[in-house]
Amino acid sequence: MTDRVLVLNAGSSSLKYRLFDGTDPVTHGLVERIGEPGGDAADHAAALRAVLSGLDLSGLAAVGHRVVHGGAEFTAPTVVDDAVCAAVRRLIPLAPLHNPANLAGIEVARELLPDVPQVAVFDTAFHATMPEAVASYAIDVEVARRWRIRRYGFHGTSHAYVSRRTALLLGRPPAEINVISLHLGNGASACAVRGGRSVATSMGMSPLPGLVMGTRSGDIDPAVVFHLHRVGGLSVDEIDDLLNHEGGLRGLTGENDMRAILRRRKAGDRAAALAFDVYVTRVKEYVGGYLALLGRLNAISFTAGVGENSPAVRAAALDGLTGLGIAVDPDRNARGESVISPPHSPVTVCVVHTDEELEIAEQARQALR
Ligand code: ADP
C-alpha cells in the first residue's frame, strides 16, 4: 500500500477523519463531544490517538488538515512547519470559532505522526484569485489594512471540487467554462468561477454574510448591529450569537434543518413558507449578480445537503429565469439527475455531490509534489 492520505477536520468539540488509498475512501469516522462530560475523548490529542490506533497507516504519504481561515497569506495548500503553525495562530482573530480547533488538530497530528508530512488545506485559498474590486470593502483603507478586513470567502475546497466536476459533466476543460457553484448545506455560499478560478463568493471576512444558512443570517444591514446594541441593549456577544447561531432558518422558524421546514411548509406553516421564500430569493439574487459578473455562463451547480437533496429549493431558486437561459426540467429535477436543465439549454444546471475530504486529500498530495 502506498499513497494513503489521512484527512482530518478538527472542530471545537469534534474530530472528523477519512482515510484515502489513492482516491478510494478506506474508512472514516467522527469523534464527538471532545472535552465534554460523557464525550468520546478528553481532548483533541486523546481523540486523535484513539483514531490512529484503529487505522492501518502503512504507506501513509500525508495528513491533510482542513483549516478554515488562511487570510491573505495562504493561497495554496501548504506543507506545515513551525512558521505555518504560527501563521495559522495569528489568523485566529479572523476565525475565532474555527482556527483554534484546526490548529489543535495539526499540532496533535505533528506530535503523534512526526515522520509524516502534514498539509494545511485552507477554505479561503480558492478565492485568492478574486479581483481586488470584489475582495475590497468600501471602508477606510487604513482601517481595513490594519485589521485585515476584506472579503476572503470560504467553502473553497468544495467550490473548487464542484466546479471541476461540473466541467467533467459538460465534457469541457475547466479553463473554458464559467460556473456558478451553489454550496447549500448547513453553511451556504455561492461562488462565481471563471475558467476554473474563483472571481466572487458570497461569504466575506467571515462565513456570516451571503446566503441564508441553517443558523447564520447571511447578508444583513450592518446598522442592525449598532441598533441592537444602542437601542436594544444587546451586548456584542449576544448579537454575534443572534446572527451566527440563532439566525438564518432557525431565526425564521425555530429550526435549522431544511427538511423540517419543507415539511412544515407543505403542511401550511406560514413561518416555514416565508423562510423558504427568503432562502431561495437570496440564492436567486446571487445567481443574477454572478451571471452579470461573469458575463457568460455555462453552468450552475447545486451541491451539499440542501443543494443535492431538495428539488423544491433548486426549482424555486431558479424559477422565472428562462429569459436568462436558465431553466430546470421538473422530472429530471425530481429524480435528482446530475443534469437537471432541459436538453439544449444555454445554461446547464447540475447537481453535484461535493466531496471536501477527497479534495483535501488531492490537494495534500499536490502540495507534496
Ligand atoms: P454541513 O454544512 O454541516 O456539511 P450538509 O452539507 O450535510 O451540512 O447539509 C446539511 C443540511 O442539509 C441539513 O441541515 C438539512 O437542512 C439539509 N438536508 C439534508 N437532506 C435534505 C433533504 N433530503 N432535503 C432538504 N434538505 C436536506
CSV table of C-alpha atoms and ligand atoms in Angstrom, one decimal:
chain,number,residue,atom,x,y,z
A,1,MET,CA,0.0,0.0,0.0
A,2,THR,CA,1.2,3.5,-0.9
A,3,ASP,CA,-0.2,6.9,-1.3
A,4,ARG,CA,-2.6,6.8,1.6
A,5,VAL,CA,-3.7,10.2,2.9
A,6,LEU,CA,-5.5,10.8,6.2
A,7,VAL,CA,-7.8,13.8,6.1
A,8,LEU,CA,-8.6,15.5,9.4
A,9,ASN,CA,-11.3,18.1,10.1
A,10,ALA,CA,-11.0,19.2,13.6
A,11,GLY,CA,-13.9,21.2,15.1
A,12,SER,CA,-14.1,22.8,18.5
A,13,SER,CA,-15.5,19.7,20.1
A,14,SER,CA,-15.3,17.1,17.2
A,15,LEU,CA,-12.8,15.4,15.0
A,16,LYS,CA,-13.8,14.1,11.6
A,17,TYR,CA,-11.4,11.8,9.8
A,18,ARG,CA,-11.3,10.0,6.5
A,19,LEU,CA,-8.5,7.8,5.2
A,20,PHE,CA,-8.0,7.5,1.4
A,21,ASP,CA,-6.0,5.0,-0.5
A,22,GLY,CA,-5.4,6.9,-3.8
A,23,THR,CA,-8.9,8.3,-4.4
A,24,ASP,CA,-10.6,5.4,-2.7
A,25,PRO,CA,-12.1,6.1,0.8
A,26,VAL,CA,-10.8,3.3,3.1
A,27,THR,CA,-12.6,4.3,6.3
A,28,HIS,CA,-14.0,7.4,8.0
A,29,GLY,CA,-15.4,8.4,11.4
A,30,LEU,CA,-16.2,11.1,13.8
A,31,VAL,CA,-15.2,11.7,17.4
A,32,GLU,CA,-17.7,13.8,19.2
A,33,ARG,CA,-18.2,16.0,22.3
A,34,ILE,CA,-14.5,16.2,22.8
A,35,GLY,CA,-13.7,17.7,26.3
A,36,GLU,CA,-17.3,17.4,27.3
A,37,PRO,CA,-18.6,15.3,30.2
A,38,GLY,CA,-19.5,11.9,28.8
A,39,GLY,CA,-17.9,12.7,25.5
A,40,ASP,CA,-15.8,10.4,23.3
A,41,ALA,CA,-12.4,11.9,24.4
A,42,ALA,CA,-10.9,14.3,26.9
A,43,ASP,CA,-9.1,16.4,24.4
A,44,HIS,CA,-8.0,16.5,20.7
A,45,ALA,CA,-4.8,14.6,21.5
A,46,ALA,CA,-6.8,11.8,23.1
A,47,ALA,CA,-9.3,11.8,20.2
A,48,LEU,CA,-6.6,11.5,17.5
A,49,ARG,CA,-4.7,8.9,19.5
A,50,ALA,CA,-7.9,6.8,19.6
A,51,VAL,CA,-8.5,7.4,15.8
A,52,LEU,CA,-4.9,6.4,14.9
A,53,SER,CA,-4.9,3.3,17.0
A,54,GLY,CA,-7.7,1.9,14.9
A,55,LEU,CA,-6.3,2.7,11.5
A,56,ASP,CA,-3.9,0.9,9.2
A,57,LEU,CA,-1.5,3.7,8.4
A,58,SER,CA,1.1,1.7,6.3
A,59,GLY,CA,2.1,3.8,3.3
A,60,LEU,CA,0.7,7.0,4.8
A,61,ALA,CA,2.0,9.8,2.5
A,62,ALA,CA,0.5,12.7,4.2
A,63,VAL,CA,-2.1,14.1,6.6
A,64,GLY,CA,-4.3,16.7,5.1
A,65,HIS,CA,-5.9,19.2,7.5
A,66,ARG,CA,-8.8,21.4,6.8
A,67,VAL,CA,-8.1,24.9,8.0
A,68,VAL,CA,-10.9,27.4,7.7
A,69,HIS,CA,-9.0,30.7,7.5
A,70,GLY,CA,-5.8,31.2,5.6
A,71,GLY,CA,-6.0,35.0,5.5
A,72,ALA,CA,-4.2,36.7,2.7
A,73,GLU,CA,-1.1,34.6,3.4
A,74,PHE,CA,-2.2,31.2,2.2
A,75,THR,CA,-3.3,30.9,-1.3
A,76,ALA,CA,-2.5,27.2,-1.8
A,77,PRO,CA,-2.2,24.0,0.2
A,78,THR,CA,0.8,24.3,2.4
A,79,VAL,CA,3.2,21.8,4.0
A,80,VAL,CA,3.1,22.5,7.7
A,81,ASP,CA,6.1,23.6,9.6
A,82,ASP,CA,6.5,25.8,12.8
A,83,ALA,CA,6.1,29.0,10.7
A,84,VAL,CA,2.9,27.8,9.2
A,85,CYS,CA,1.5,26.9,12.7
A,86,ALA,CA,2.5,30.4,13.9
A,87,ALA,CA,0.7,32.0,10.9
A,88,VAL,CA,-2.5,29.9,11.5
A,89,ARG,CA,-2.3,31.0,15.1
A,90,ARG,CA,-2.0,34.7,14.1
A,91,LEU,CA,-5.2,34.2,12.0
A,92,ILE,CA,-7.3,33.1,15.0
A,93,PRO,CA,-8.8,36.6,15.5
A,94,LEU,CA,-10.2,36.4,12.0
A,95,ALA,CA,-11.7,32.9,12.6
A,96,PRO,CA,-12.2,32.6,16.4
A,97,LEU,CA,-14.7,29.8,16.1
A,98,HIS,CA,-12.7,27.6,13.7
A,99,ASN,CA,-8.9,28.2,13.5
A,100,PRO,CA,-8.1,27.2,17.1
A,101,ALA,CA,-9.6,23.8,16.7
A,102,ASN,CA,-8.0,23.3,13.2
A,103,LEU,CA,-4.6,24.3,14.8
A,104,ALA,CA,-5.1,21.9,17.7
A,105,GLY,CA,-5.6,19.1,15.1
A,106,ILE,CA,-2.4,20.0,13.3
A,107,GLU,CA,-0.3,20.2,16.4
A,108,VAL,CA,-1.6,16.9,17.8
A,109,ALA,CA,-1.0,15.2,14.4
A,110,ARG,CA,2.5,16.6,14.2
A,111,GLU,CA,3.2,15.2,17.6
A,112,LEU,CA,1.7,11.7,17.0
A,113,LEU,CA,2.9,11.3,13.4
A,114,PRO,CA,6.2,13.2,13.4
A,115,ASP,CA,7.5,11.5,10.3
A,116,VAL,CA,4.5,12.1,8.1
A,117,PRO,CA,4.2,15.4,6.2
A,118,GLN,CA,1.2,17.5,7.4
A,119,VAL,CA,-0.5,19.7,4.8
A,120,ALA,CA,-2.9,22.5,5.6
A,121,VAL,CA,-5.7,23.0,3.1
A,122,PHE,CA,-7.5,26.3,3.5
A,123,ASP,CA,-11.1,27.0,2.9
A,124,THR,CA,-10.2,30.5,1.8
A,125,ALA,CA,-7.4,29.6,-0.7
A,126,PHE,CA,-9.5,29.0,-3.7
A,127,HIS,CA,-10.8,32.6,-3.5
A,128,ALA,CA,-7.3,34.2,-3.6
A,129,THR,CA,-7.9,34.8,-7.3
A,130,MET,CA,-10.8,37.2,-6.6
A,131,PRO,CA,-10.1,40.6,-8.1
A,132,GLU,CA,-9.5,43.4,-5.7
A,133,ALA,CA,-12.7,45.1,-6.8
A,134,VAL,CA,-14.6,42.1,-5.4
A,135,ALA,CA,-12.4,41.4,-2.3
A,136,SER,CA,-12.4,45.0,-1.1
A,137,TYR,CA,-15.0,46.5,1.3
A,138,ALA,CA,-15.7,50.2,0.9
A,139,ILE,CA,-14.3,51.4,4.2
A,140,ASP,CA,-11.3,53.5,5.3
A,141,VAL,CA,-8.4,51.8,3.6
A,142,GLU,CA,-6.0,52.2,6.6
A,143,VAL,CA,-8.5,50.6,9.0
A,144,ALA,CA,-9.1,47.8,6.5
A,145,ARG,CA,-5.4,47.2,6.1
A,146,ARG,CA,-4.6,47.3,9.8
A,147,TRP,CA,-7.3,44.8,10.8
A,148,ARG,CA,-7.1,42.7,7.7
A,149,ILE,CA,-10.7,43.4,6.8
A,150,ARG,CA,-11.6,42.2,3.3
A,151,ARG,CA,-13.6,39.5,1.6
A,152,TYR,CA,-11.8,36.2,1.9
A,153,GLY,CA,-14.6,33.7,1.2
A,154,PHE,CA,-14.9,30.1,2.4
A,155,HIS,CA,-16.0,26.6,1.2
A,156,GLY,CA,-13.1,26.9,-1.3
A,157,THR,CA,-12.4,23.2,-1.4
A,158,SER,CA,-16.0,22.5,-2.2
A,159,HIS,CA,-16.3,25.2,-4.9
A,160,ALA,CA,-13.0,24.0,-6.4
A,161,TYR,CA,-14.1,20.4,-6.5
A,162,VAL,CA,-17.7,21.1,-7.7
A,163,SER,CA,-16.6,23.5,-10.5
A,164,ARG,CA,-14.2,20.8,-11.8
A,165,ARG,CA,-16.9,18.1,-11.6
A,166,THR,CA,-19.2,20.4,-13.4
A,167,ALA,CA,-16.6,20.7,-16.2
A,168,LEU,CA,-16.4,16.9,-16.4
A,169,LEU,CA,-20.2,16.8,-16.7
A,170,LEU,CA,-20.1,19.3,-19.5
A,171,GLY,CA,-17.2,17.4,-21.2
A,172,ARG,CA,-15.2,20.6,-21.4
A,173,PRO,CA,-11.9,21.7,-19.8
A,174,PRO,CA,-12.5,23.8,-16.6
A,175,ALA,CA,-10.5,26.6,-18.2
A,176,GLU,CA,-13.1,27.1,-20.9
A,177,ILE,CA,-16.2,27.4,-18.8
A,178,ASN,CA,-17.9,29.7,-16.4
A,179,VAL,CA,-19.8,28.2,-13.5
A,180,ILE,CA,-21.9,29.4,-10.6
A,181,SER,CA,-21.4,26.9,-7.7
A,182,LEU,CA,-24.1,26.9,-5.0
A,183,HIS,CA,-23.0,25.1,-1.9
A,184,LEU,CA,-26.2,24.9,0.1
A,185,GLY,CA,-25.5,22.9,3.3
A,186,ASN,CA,-25.8,23.9,6.9
A,187,GLY,CA,-23.4,26.6,5.9
A,188,ALA,CA,-24.1,28.0,2.5
A,189,SER,CA,-22.3,30.1,-0.1
A,190,ALA,CA,-22.3,30.9,-3.8
A,191,CYS,CA,-19.2,31.2,-5.9
A,192,ALA,CA,-18.6,32.6,-9.4
A,193,VAL,CA,-15.9,30.6,-11.2
A,194,ARG,CA,-14.4,31.9,-14.4
A,195,GLY,CA,-12.2,29.4,-16.2
A,196,GLY,CA,-11.6,27.4,-13.1
A,197,ARG,CA,-10.8,30.4,-10.8
A,198,SER,CA,-13.0,32.0,-8.2
A,199,VAL,CA,-13.9,35.5,-9.1
A,200,ALA,CA,-16.5,36.2,-6.5
A,201,THR,CA,-18.1,34.5,-3.5
A,202,SER,CA,-20.9,35.3,-1.1
A,203,MET,CA,-19.1,34.8,2.3
A,204,GLY,CA,-16.8,37.6,3.3
A,205,MET,CA,-14.2,38.3,6.0
A,206,SER,CA,-16.1,35.6,8.0
A,207,PRO,CA,-18.6,32.9,7.0
A,208,LEU,CA,-21.5,35.0,8.2
A,209,PRO,CA,-22.6,37.0,5.1
A,210,GLY,CA,-24.3,36.0,1.9
A,211,LEU,CA,-26.9,33.3,1.6
A,212,VAL,CA,-29.4,32.4,4.3
A,213,MET,CA,-27.9,29.4,6.3
A,214,GLY,CA,-29.1,26.9,8.9
A,215,THR,CA,-28.3,29.2,11.8
A,216,ARG,CA,-26.5,32.2,10.2
A,217,SER,CA,-28.3,35.2,8.9
A,218,GLY,CA,-26.4,35.8,5.8
A,219,ASP,CA,-26.5,39.3,4.4
A,220,ILE,CA,-27.8,41.9,6.8
A,221,ASP,CA,-27.6,45.7,7.1
A,222,PRO,CA,-24.6,46.2,9.4
A,223,ALA,CA,-26.5,49.0,11.1
A,224,VAL,CA,-28.7,46.3,12.6
A,225,VAL,CA,-25.7,45.6,14.9
A,226,PHE,CA,-25.5,49.2,16.1
A,227,HIS,CA,-29.2,49.4,16.5
A,228,LEU,CA,-29.4,46.2,18.6
A,229,HIS,CA,-26.6,47.4,20.7
A,230,ARG,CA,-27.5,51.0,21.3
A,231,VAL,CA,-31.3,50.8,21.2
A,232,GLY,CA,-31.9,47.1,22.0
A,233,GLY,CA,-29.2,46.9,24.7
A,234,LEU,CA,-27.7,43.7,23.5
A,235,SER,CA,-24.0,43.1,24.0
A,236,VAL,CA,-21.7,42.4,21.1
A,237,ASP,CA,-21.5,38.7,22.1
A,238,GLU,CA,-25.3,38.5,22.2
A,239,ILE,CA,-25.6,40.0,18.7
A,240,ASP,CA,-22.8,37.6,17.5
A,241,ASP,CA,-24.9,34.7,18.8
A,242,LEU,CA,-28.1,36.1,17.3
A,243,LEU,CA,-26.6,36.3,13.9
A,244,ASN,CA,-24.3,33.3,13.9
A,245,HIS,CA,-26.2,30.7,15.9
A,246,GLU,CA,-29.8,31.9,16.2
A,247,GLY,CA,-30.2,33.4,12.8
A,248,GLY,CA,-30.9,32.0,9.3
A,249,LEU,CA,-33.6,29.3,9.0
A,250,ARG,CA,-33.5,28.9,12.8
A,251,GLY,CA,-34.2,32.5,13.3
A,252,LEU,CA,-37.1,32.5,10.9
A,253,THR,CA,-38.7,29.2,12.0
A,254,GLY,CA,-37.0,27.9,15.2
A,255,GLU,CA,-35.3,25.0,13.3
A,256,ASN,CA,-32.2,24.9,11.2
A,257,ASP,CA,-33.0,21.8,9.2
A,258,MET,CA,-34.4,22.4,5.7
A,259,ARG,CA,-36.2,19.0,5.8
A,260,ALA,CA,-38.3,20.1,8.7
A,261,ILE,CA,-39.0,23.5,7.0
A,262,LEU,CA,-40.1,21.7,3.8
A,263,ARG,CA,-42.5,19.5,5.8
A,264,ARG,CA,-43.9,22.4,7.7
A,265,ARG,CA,-44.3,24.5,4.6
A,266,LYS,CA,-46.2,21.6,2.9
A,267,ALA,CA,-48.5,21.5,6.0
A,268,GLY,CA,-49.3,25.2,5.6
A,269,ASP,CA,-47.0,26.7,8.2
A,270,ARG,CA,-46.6,30.4,7.3
A,271,ALA,CA,-43.2,30.9,9.0
A,272,ALA,CA,-41.8,27.9,7.2
A,273,ALA,CA,-43.2,29.2,3.9
A,274,LEU,CA,-41.6,32.6,4.5
A,275,ALA,CA,-38.3,31.1,5.5
A,276,PHE,CA,-38.2,29.0,2.3
A,277,ASP,CA,-39.0,32.1,0.2
A,278,VAL,CA,-36.3,34.2,1.9
A,279,TYR,CA,-33.8,31.4,1.4
A,280,VAL,CA,-34.5,30.8,-2.3
A,281,THR,CA,-34.8,34.6,-3.1
A,282,ARG,CA,-31.3,35.2,-1.6
A,283,VAL,CA,-29.9,32.4,-3.8
A,284,LYS,CA,-31.6,33.9,-6.9
A,285,GLU,CA,-30.1,37.4,-6.1
A,286,TYR,CA,-26.6,35.9,-6.1
A,287,VAL,CA,-27.2,33.9,-9.3
A,288,GLY,CA,-28.3,37.1,-11.0
A,289,GLY,CA,-25.4,39.1,-9.7
A,290,TYR,CA,-22.9,36.4,-10.6
A,291,LEU,CA,-24.4,36.0,-14.1
A,292,ALA,CA,-23.7,39.7,-14.6
A,293,LEU,CA,-20.2,39.5,-13.2
A,294,LEU,CA,-19.3,36.5,-15.4
A,295,GLY,CA,-21.0,37.9,-18.5
A,296,ARG,CA,-21.3,34.4,-20.0
A,297,LEU,CA,-22.5,31.4,-18.0
A,298,ASN,CA,-22.2,27.7,-18.9
A,299,ALA,CA,-23.4,26.0,-15.8
A,300,ILE,CA,-25.0,26.4,-12.4
A,301,SER,CA,-24.2,23.6,-9.9
A,302,PHE,CA,-26.1,22.8,-6.8
A,303,THR,CA,-24.2,20.9,-4.0
A,304,ALA,CA,-24.2,20.0,-0.3
A,305,GLY,CA,-27.1,18.8,1.9
A,306,VAL,CA,-29.8,21.1,0.6
A,307,GLY,CA,-28.5,21.6,-2.9
A,308,GLU,CA,-28.1,17.9,-3.5
A,309,ASN,CA,-31.3,16.8,-1.9
A,310,SER,CA,-34.0,19.4,-2.4
A,311,PRO,CA,-35.7,19.6,-5.8
A,312,ALA,CA,-38.1,22.2,-4.3
A,313,VAL,CA,-35.2,24.5,-3.4
A,314,ARG,CA,-33.5,24.0,-6.7
A,315,ALA,CA,-36.6,24.7,-8.7
A,316,ALA,CA,-37.6,27.8,-6.7
A,317,ALA,CA,-34.2,29.3,-6.7
A,318,LEU,CA,-34.0,29.3,-10.5
A,319,ASP,CA,-37.7,29.9,-11.2
A,320,GLY,CA,-38.5,32.5,-13.7
A,321,LEU,CA,-35.0,32.8,-15.2
A,322,THR,CA,-35.8,31.2,-18.7
A,323,GLY,CA,-35.2,34.7,-20.2
A,324,LEU,CA,-31.6,34.4,-19.0
A,325,GLY,CA,-31.2,30.9,-20.5
A,326,ILE,CA,-31.7,29.2,-17.1
A,327,ALA,CA,-34.3,26.5,-16.7
A,328,VAL,CA,-35.0,23.4,-14.6
A,329,ASP,CA,-36.7,20.3,-16.1
A,330,PRO,CA,-39.2,19.2,-13.4
A,331,ASP,CA,-38.8,15.4,-14.0
A,332,ARG,CA,-35.0,15.5,-14.1
A,333,ASN,CA,-35.0,17.7,-11.0
A,334,ALA,CA,-37.4,15.4,-9.1
A,335,ARG,CA,-35.2,12.4,-9.9
A,336,GLY,CA,-32.1,14.4,-8.8
A,337,GLU,CA,-30.2,13.6,-12.1
A,338,SER,CA,-26.8,15.1,-12.4
A,339,VAL,CA,-28.1,17.4,-15.2
A,340,ILE,CA,-31.5,18.9,-14.4
A,341,SER,CA,-31.8,21.5,-17.2
A,342,PRO,CA,-33.8,20.7,-20.3
A,343,PRO,CA,-31.8,19.5,-23.3
A,344,HIS,CA,-30.0,22.2,-25.3
A,345,SER,CA,-30.4,24.8,-22.5
A,346,PRO,CA,-27.9,27.7,-22.9
A,347,VAL,CA,-27.0,27.1,-19.2
A,348,THR,CA,-26.6,23.6,-17.9
A,349,VAL,CA,-28.0,23.1,-14.4
A,350,CYS,CA,-26.2,20.4,-12.5
A,351,VAL,CA,-26.5,18.5,-9.2
A,352,VAL,CA,-23.0,17.6,-7.9
A,353,HIS,CA,-22.2,15.6,-4.8
A,354,THR,CA,-19.4,17.6,-3.1
A,355,ASP,CA,-16.5,15.8,-1.5
A,356,GLU,CA,-14.4,18.2,0.5
A,357,GLU,CA,-12.4,15.4,2.1
A,358,LEU,CA,-11.4,13.9,-1.2
A,359,GLU,CA,-10.4,17.4,-2.4
A,360,ILE,CA,-8.3,17.9,0.7
A,361,ALA,CA,-6.6,14.6,0.1
A,362,GLU,CA,-5.9,15.5,-3.5
A,363,GLN,CA,-4.6,19.0,-2.6
A,364,ALA,CA,-2.4,17.5,0.1
A,365,ARG,CA,-0.8,15.2,-2.5
A,366,GLN,CA,-0.4,18.1,-4.9
A,367,ALA,CA,1.4,20.2,-2.2
A,368,LEU,CA,3.9,17.4,-1.8
A,369,ARG,CA,4.7,17.1,-5.5
B,1,ADP,P1,-22.7,20.7,6.5
B,1,ADP,O1,-22.6,22.2,6.0
B,1,ADP,O2,-22.8,20.6,8.0
B,1,ADP,O3,-21.6,19.9,5.9
B,1,ADP,P2,-24.6,19.4,4.8
B,1,ADP,O4,-24.0,19.8,3.5
B,1,ADP,O5,-24.5,17.9,5.2
B,1,ADP,O6,-24.1,20.2,6.0
B,1,ADP,O7,-26.1,19.9,4.8
B,1,ADP,C1,-26.9,19.6,6.0
B,1,ADP,C2,-28.2,20.2,5.7
B,1,ADP,O8,-28.8,19.6,4.5
B,1,ADP,C3,-29.2,19.8,6.8
B,1,ADP,O9,-29.2,20.7,7.8
B,1,ADP,C4,-30.5,19.8,6.1
B,1,ADP,O10,-31.1,21.0,6.3
B,1,ADP,C5,-30.2,19.6,4.6
B,1,ADP,N1,-30.7,18.4,4.0
B,1,ADP,C6,-30.2,17.1,4.2
B,1,ADP,N2,-31.0,16.3,3.5
B,1,ADP,C7,-32.0,17.0,2.9
B,1,ADP,C8,-33.2,16.7,2.1
B,1,ADP,N3,-33.5,15.5,1.7
B,1,ADP,N4,-33.9,17.8,1.7
B,1,ADP,C9,-33.7,19.0,2.1
B,1,ADP,N5,-32.6,19.4,2.9
B,1,ADP,C10,-31.8,18.4,3.3
